[in-house]
mmCIF file of C-alpha atoms in Angstrom:
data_model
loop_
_atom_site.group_PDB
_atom_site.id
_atom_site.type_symbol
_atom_site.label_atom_id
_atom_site.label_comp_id
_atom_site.label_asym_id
_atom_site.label_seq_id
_atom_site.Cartn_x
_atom_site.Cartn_y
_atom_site.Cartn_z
ATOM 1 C CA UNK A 1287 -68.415 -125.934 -74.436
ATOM 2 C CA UNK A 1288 -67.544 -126.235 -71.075
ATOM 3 C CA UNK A 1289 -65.817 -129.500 -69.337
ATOM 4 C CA UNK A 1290 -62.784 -131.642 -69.669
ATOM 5 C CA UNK A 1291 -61.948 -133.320 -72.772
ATOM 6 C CA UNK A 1292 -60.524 -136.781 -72.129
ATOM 7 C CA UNK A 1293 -58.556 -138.605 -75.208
ATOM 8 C CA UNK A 1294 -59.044 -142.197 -75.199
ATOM 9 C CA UNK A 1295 -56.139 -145.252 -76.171
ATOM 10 C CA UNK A 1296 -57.564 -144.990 -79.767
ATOM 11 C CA UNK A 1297 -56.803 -140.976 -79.925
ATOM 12 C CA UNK A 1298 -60.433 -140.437 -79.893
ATOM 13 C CA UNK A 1299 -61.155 -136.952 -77.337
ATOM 14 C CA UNK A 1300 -64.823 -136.660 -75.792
ATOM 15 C CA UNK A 1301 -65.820 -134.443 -73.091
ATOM 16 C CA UNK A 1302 -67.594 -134.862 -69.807
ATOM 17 C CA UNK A 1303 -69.409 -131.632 -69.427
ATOM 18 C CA UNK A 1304 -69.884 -131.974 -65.285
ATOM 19 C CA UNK A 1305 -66.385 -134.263 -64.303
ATOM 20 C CA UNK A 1306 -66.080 -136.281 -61.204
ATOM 21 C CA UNK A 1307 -63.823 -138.838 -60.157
ATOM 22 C CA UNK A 1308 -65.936 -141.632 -61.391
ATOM 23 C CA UNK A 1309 -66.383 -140.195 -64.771
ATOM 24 C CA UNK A 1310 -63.160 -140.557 -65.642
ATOM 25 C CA UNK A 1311 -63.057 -144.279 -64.623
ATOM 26 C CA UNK A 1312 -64.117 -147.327 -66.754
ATOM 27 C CA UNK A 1313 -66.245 -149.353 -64.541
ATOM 28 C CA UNK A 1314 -68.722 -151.751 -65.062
ATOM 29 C CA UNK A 1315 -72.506 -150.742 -64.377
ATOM 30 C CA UNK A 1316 -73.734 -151.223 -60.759
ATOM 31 C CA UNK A 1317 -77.563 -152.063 -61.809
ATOM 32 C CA UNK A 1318 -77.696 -153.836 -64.931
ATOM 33 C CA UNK A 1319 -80.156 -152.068 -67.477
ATOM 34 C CA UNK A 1320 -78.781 -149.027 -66.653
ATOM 35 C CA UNK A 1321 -76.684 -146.558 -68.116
ATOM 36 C CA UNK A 1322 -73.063 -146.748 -68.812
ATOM 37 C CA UNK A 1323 -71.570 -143.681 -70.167
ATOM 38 C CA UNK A 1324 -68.538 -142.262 -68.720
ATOM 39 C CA UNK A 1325 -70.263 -139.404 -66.110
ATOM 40 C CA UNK A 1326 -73.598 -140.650 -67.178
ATOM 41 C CA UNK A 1327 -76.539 -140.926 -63.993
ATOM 42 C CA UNK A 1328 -77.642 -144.514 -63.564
ATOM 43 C CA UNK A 1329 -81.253 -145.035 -63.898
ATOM 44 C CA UNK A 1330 -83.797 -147.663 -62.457
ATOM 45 C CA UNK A 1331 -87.311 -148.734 -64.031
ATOM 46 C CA UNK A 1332 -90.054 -148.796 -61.093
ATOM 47 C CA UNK A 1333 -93.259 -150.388 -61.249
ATOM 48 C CA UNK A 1334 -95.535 -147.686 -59.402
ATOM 49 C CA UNK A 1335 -98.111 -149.891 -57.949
ATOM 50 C CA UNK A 1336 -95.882 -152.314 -56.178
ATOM 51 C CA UNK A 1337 -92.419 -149.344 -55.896
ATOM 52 C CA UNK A 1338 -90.866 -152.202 -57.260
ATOM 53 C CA UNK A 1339 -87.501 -151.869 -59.212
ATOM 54 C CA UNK A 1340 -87.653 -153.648 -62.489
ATOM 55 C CA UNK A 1341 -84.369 -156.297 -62.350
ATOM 56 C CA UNK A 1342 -85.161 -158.515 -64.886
ATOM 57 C CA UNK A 1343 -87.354 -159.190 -68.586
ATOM 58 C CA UNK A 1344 -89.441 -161.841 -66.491
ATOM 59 C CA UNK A 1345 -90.609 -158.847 -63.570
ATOM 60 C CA UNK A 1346 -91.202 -156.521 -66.449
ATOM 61 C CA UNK A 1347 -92.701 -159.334 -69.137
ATOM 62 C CA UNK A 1348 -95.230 -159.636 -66.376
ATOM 63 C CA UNK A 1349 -95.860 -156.776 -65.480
ATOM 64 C CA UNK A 1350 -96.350 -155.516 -68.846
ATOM 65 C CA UNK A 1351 -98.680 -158.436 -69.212
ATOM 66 C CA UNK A 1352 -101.177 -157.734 -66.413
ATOM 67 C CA UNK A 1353 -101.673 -154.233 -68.362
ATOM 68 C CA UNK A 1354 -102.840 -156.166 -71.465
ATOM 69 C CA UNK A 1355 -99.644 -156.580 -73.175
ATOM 70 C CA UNK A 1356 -98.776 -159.333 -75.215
ATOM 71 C CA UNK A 1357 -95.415 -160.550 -76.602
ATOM 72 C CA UNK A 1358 -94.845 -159.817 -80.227
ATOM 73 C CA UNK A 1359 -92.531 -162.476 -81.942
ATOM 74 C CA UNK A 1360 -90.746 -160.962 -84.602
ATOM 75 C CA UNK A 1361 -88.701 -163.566 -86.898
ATOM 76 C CA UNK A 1362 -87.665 -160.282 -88.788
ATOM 77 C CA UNK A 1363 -86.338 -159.097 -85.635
ATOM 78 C CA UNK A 1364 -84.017 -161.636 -83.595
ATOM 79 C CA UNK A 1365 -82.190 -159.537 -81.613
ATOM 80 C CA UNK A 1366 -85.389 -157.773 -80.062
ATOM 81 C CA UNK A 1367 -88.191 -158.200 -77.334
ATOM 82 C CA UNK A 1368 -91.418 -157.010 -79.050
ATOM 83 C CA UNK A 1369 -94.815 -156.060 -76.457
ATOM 84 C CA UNK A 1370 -97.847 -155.218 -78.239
ATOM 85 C CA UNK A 1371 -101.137 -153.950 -76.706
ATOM 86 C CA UNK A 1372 -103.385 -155.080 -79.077
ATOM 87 C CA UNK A 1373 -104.337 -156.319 -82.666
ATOM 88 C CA UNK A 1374 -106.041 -153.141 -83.200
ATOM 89 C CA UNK A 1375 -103.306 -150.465 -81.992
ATOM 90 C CA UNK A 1376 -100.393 -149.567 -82.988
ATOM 91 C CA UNK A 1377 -97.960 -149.417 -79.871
ATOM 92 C CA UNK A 1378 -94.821 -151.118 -80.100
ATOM 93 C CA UNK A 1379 -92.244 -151.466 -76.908
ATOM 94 C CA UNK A 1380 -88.647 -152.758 -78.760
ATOM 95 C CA UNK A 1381 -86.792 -153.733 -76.501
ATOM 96 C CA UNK A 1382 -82.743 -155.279 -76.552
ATOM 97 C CA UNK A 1383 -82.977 -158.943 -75.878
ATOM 98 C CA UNK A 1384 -79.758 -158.666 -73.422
ATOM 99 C CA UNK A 1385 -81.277 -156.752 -70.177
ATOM 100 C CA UNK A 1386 -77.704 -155.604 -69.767
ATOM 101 C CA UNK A 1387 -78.046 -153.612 -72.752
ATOM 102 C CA UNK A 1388 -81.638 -152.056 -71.690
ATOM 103 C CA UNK A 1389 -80.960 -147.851 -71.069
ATOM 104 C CA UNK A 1390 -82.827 -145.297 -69.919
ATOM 105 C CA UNK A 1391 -84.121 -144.401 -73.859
ATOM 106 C CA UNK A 1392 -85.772 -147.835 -73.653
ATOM 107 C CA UNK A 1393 -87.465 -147.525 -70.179
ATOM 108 C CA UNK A 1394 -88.753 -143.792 -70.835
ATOM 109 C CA UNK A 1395 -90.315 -145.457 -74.207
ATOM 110 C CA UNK A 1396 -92.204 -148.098 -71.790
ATOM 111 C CA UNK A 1397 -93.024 -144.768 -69.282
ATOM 112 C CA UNK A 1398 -94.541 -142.948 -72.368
ATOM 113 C CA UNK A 1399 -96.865 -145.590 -73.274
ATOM 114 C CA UNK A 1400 -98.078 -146.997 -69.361
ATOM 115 C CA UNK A 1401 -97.844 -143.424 -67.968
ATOM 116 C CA UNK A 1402 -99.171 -143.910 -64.267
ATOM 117 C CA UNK A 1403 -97.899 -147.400 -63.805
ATOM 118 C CA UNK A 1404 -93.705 -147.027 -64.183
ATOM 119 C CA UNK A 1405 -91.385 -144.224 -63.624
ATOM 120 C CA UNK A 1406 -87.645 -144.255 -64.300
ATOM 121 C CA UNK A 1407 -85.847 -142.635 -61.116
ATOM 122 C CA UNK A 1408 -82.093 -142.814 -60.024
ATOM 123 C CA UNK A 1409 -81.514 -145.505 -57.752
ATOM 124 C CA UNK A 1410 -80.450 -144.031 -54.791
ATOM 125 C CA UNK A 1411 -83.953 -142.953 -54.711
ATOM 126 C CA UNK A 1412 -85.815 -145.777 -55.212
#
């Protein structure tokens, strides 16, 4: 295991396998819905028709909705945004109700299952 291991105020090590400068700084996120790990690459949800960056539940709740999906209220569930395609199939998008809290493993989950519509890029690129 290569890196720096970095001990926290709690005595708790971890290590950042590729350091830089900003790694090792607490900061908070610079596009919300992205990631915040310590080192980690921020990353950007882009609707491919329009190259338009996903900022919010209400772009992607539409968006989602002109590709036939519906919301799926939960009562089981409070602390989730539920899409469903249809009555008859079984995807599921879960999503975090706070968009602050929406990461990369939830926007690759969204890619998998509307394939030629979004794309998760870094946002320097987008």
């Amino acid at each position: 295991m290569s890196g720096v291991w970095i001990f926290d105020k709690n005595g708790v090590a971890r290590l950042i396998t590729n350091p830089t400068r900003e790694s090792f700084e607490q900061k908070e996120p610079l596009h919300p819905g992205t990631a915040t790990a310590p080192g980690a690459r921020p990353r950007v949800l882009v609707y491919l028709p329009a190259n338009h960056v996903i900022r919010s539940y209400t772009e992607l709740e539409q968006r989602l909705a002109e590709l036939g999906w519906t919301r799926y209220y939960n009562s089981n569930q409070p602390n989730l945004l539920q899409f469903h395609k249809s009555d008859n199939s079984a995807h599921l998008i879960s999503l975090p109700r706070d968009f602050d809290s929406f990461k990369p493993l939830h926007m690759y989950d969204i890619v998998v299952k509307n394939r030629s519509f979004f794309e998760v890029r870094d946002p320097a690129a987008s």
